[in-house]
XYZ file of C-alpha atoms in Angstrom:
228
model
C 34.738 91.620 175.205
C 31.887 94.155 174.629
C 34.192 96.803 176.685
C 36.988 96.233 174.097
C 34.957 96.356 171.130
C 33.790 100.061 172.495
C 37.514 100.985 172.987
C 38.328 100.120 169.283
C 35.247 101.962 168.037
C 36.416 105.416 170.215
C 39.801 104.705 168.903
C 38.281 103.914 164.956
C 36.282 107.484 165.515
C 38.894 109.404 166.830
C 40.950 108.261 164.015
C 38.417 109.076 161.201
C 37.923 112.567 163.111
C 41.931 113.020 162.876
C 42.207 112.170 159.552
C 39.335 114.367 158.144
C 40.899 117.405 159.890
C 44.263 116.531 158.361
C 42.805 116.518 154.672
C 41.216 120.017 155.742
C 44.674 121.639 156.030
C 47.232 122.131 153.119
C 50.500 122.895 153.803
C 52.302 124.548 150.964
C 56.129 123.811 151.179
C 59.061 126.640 150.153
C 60.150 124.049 147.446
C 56.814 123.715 146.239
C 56.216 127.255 146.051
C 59.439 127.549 144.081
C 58.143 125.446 141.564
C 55.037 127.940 141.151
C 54.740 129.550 137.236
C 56.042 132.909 137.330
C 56.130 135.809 135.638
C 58.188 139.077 135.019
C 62.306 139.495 136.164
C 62.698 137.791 139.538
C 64.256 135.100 141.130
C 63.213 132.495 144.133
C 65.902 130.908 146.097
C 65.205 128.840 149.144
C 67.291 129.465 152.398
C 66.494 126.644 155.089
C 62.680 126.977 156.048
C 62.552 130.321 153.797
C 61.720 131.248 149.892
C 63.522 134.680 148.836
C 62.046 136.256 146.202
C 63.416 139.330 144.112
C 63.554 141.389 141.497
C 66.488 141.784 139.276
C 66.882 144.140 136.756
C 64.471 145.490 134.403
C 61.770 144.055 136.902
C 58.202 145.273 137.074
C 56.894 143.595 139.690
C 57.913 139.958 140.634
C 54.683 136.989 140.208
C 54.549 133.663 141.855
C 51.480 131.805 140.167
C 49.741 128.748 142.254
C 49.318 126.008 139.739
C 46.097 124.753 141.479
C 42.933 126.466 141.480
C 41.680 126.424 145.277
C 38.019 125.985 147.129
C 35.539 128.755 147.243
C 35.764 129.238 150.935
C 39.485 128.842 152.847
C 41.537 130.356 155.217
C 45.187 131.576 154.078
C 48.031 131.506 156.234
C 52.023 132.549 156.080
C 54.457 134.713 157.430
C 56.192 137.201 155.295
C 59.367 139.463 155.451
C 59.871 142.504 153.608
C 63.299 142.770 152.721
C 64.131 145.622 151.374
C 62.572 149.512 151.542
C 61.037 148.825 148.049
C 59.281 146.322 148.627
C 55.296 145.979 148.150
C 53.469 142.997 149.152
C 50.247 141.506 147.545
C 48.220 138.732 147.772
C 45.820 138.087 144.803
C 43.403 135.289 145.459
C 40.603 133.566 143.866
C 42.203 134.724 140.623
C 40.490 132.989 137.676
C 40.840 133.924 134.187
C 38.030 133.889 131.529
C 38.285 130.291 129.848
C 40.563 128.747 132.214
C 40.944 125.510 131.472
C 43.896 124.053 133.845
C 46.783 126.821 132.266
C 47.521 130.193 133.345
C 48.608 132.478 130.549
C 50.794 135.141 130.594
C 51.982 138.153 128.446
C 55.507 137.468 126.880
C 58.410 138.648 127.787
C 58.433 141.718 125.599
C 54.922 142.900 126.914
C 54.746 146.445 127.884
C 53.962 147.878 130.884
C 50.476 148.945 129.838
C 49.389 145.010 128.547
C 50.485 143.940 131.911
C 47.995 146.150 133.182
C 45.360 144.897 130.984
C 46.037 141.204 131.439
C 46.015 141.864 135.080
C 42.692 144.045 134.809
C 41.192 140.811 133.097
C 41.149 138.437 135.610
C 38.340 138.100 138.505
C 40.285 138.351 141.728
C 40.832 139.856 144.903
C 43.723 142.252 145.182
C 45.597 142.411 148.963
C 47.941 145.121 149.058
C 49.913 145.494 152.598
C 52.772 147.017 152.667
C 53.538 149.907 149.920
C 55.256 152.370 152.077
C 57.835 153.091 149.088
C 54.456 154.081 147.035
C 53.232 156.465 149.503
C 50.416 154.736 149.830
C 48.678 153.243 152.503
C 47.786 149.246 152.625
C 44.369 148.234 150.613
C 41.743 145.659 149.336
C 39.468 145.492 146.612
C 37.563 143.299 144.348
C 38.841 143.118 140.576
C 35.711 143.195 138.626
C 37.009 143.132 135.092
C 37.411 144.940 132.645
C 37.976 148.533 135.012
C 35.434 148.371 138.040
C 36.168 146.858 141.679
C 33.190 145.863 143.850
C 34.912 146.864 147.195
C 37.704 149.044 147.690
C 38.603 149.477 151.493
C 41.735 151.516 152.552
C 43.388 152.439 155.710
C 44.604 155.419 157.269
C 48.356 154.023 157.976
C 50.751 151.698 157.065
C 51.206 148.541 159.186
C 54.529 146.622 158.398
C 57.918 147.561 158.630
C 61.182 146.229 156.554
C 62.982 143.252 158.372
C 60.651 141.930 160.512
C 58.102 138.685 160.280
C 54.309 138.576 160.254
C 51.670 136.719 160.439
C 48.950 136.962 157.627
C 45.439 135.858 157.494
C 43.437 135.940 154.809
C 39.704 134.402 155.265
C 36.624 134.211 152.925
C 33.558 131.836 153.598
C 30.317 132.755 152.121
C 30.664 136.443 151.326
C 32.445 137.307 154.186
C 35.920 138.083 153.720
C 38.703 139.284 155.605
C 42.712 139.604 156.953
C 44.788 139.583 160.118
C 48.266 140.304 160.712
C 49.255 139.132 164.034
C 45.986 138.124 164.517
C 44.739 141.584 164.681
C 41.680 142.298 162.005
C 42.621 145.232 159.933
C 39.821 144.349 156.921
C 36.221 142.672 156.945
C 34.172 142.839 154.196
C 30.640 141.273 152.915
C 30.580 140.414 149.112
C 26.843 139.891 147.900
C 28.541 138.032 144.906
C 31.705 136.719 146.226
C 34.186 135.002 143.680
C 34.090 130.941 143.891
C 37.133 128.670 143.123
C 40.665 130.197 142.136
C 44.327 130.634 142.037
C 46.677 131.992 144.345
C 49.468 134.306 143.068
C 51.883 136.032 145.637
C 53.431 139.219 143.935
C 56.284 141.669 144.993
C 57.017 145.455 143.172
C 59.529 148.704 143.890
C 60.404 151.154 143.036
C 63.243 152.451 140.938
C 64.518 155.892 140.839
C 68.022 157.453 141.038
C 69.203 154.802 143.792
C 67.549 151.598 141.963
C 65.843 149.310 144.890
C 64.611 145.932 143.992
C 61.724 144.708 145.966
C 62.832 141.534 148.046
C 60.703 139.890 150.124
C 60.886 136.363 152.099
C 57.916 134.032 152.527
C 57.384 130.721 154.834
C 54.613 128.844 156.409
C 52.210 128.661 154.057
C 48.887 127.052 154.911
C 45.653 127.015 153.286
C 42.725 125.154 155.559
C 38.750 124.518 154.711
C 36.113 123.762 156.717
């Protein structure tokens, strides 16, 4: 008897262990994602395990908006496609707004491209930017410290991505350390003396346009955020 009542407790433990990991790991689904808030011309469509996203015409960059405001510390995880030679990825996270309250606000419709600027300049986030080839720019990360300064700004020397092919992104911050992987190789670490706390997720995609117009397209799948 006292033998069994030892199995059920290892069995009750391992369990409880099990189950607390599980609630440590979020797995954000392509038809959740394609519920996000967005903003700008774009559209999402979802293709089997997949969310395409685009620009269409008269875009200036494409926003997918997380409707939940994540922990302080996380670890980010997805694999992305560049689809097109226009395309720019970036990851802003632990956006957060002055006020916010539970909505995200966004300029209208008609906004022009200098009050996008602004409204982007206004929030406290970190800015990802890792793949801008069309820009002729190389990939970087900063810290948004509105209205017009950045607390970091780390660049590097060459571009790291190429159109048509998966990776894997990391994207880590506990404490004030932060940092990113792609294919599990460390490309950006970073200490923050005052690191951002809790805070939204928004995926973006731009182009460019010129006299061959080239929408940004980019696909997106395997999204995971997990905590300690």
């Amino acid at each position: 008897m006292k033998k069994k009542s030892q199995i059920a407790i290892i069995i009750l433990l391992s369990a409880t262990v099990y189950s607390c990991g599980q609630n440590n790991k979020e797995e954000i689904s392509v038809k959740e994602m394609a519920t996000w808030q967005t903003f700008d011309k774009g559209k999402s469509t979802i293709q089997g395990d997949e969310l395409k996203v685009e620009e269409i015409e008269g875009s200036d960059g494409y926003f997918l908006i997380s409707p939940k405001v994540y922990e302080t510390d996380f670890t980010l995880t997805y694999k992305v496609k560049a689809l097109s030679e226009s395309t720019v990825l970036i990851t802003l996270f632990s956006v957060l707004q002055e006020g916010d309250n539970g909505t995200f606000s966004v300029p209208s419709e008609s906004a022009t491209p200098r009050e996008v600027w602004n409204w982007r300049s206004g929030m406290k986030h970190y800015n990802l930017t890792i793949n801008n080839r069309s820009h002729g720019i190389t990939p970087f990360f900063f810290k948004n410290v509105p209205p017009s300064s950045r607390g970091f700004n780390e660049r590097l020397e060459e571009n790291i991505m190429e159109v048509g092919q998966w990776y894997d992104v990391e994207i880590g911050k506990k404490e004030n350390r932060l940092w990113f992987k792609l294919d599990g190789k460390l490309f950006f670490e970073v200490e923050d003396p005052e690191p951002y706390q809790k805070g939204r997720l928004i995926f973006r995609i731009s182009g460019t346009t010129g006299e061959k117009v080239i929408f940004a397209k980019a696909a997106f799948k395997d999204i995971v955020i997990s905590y300690e």
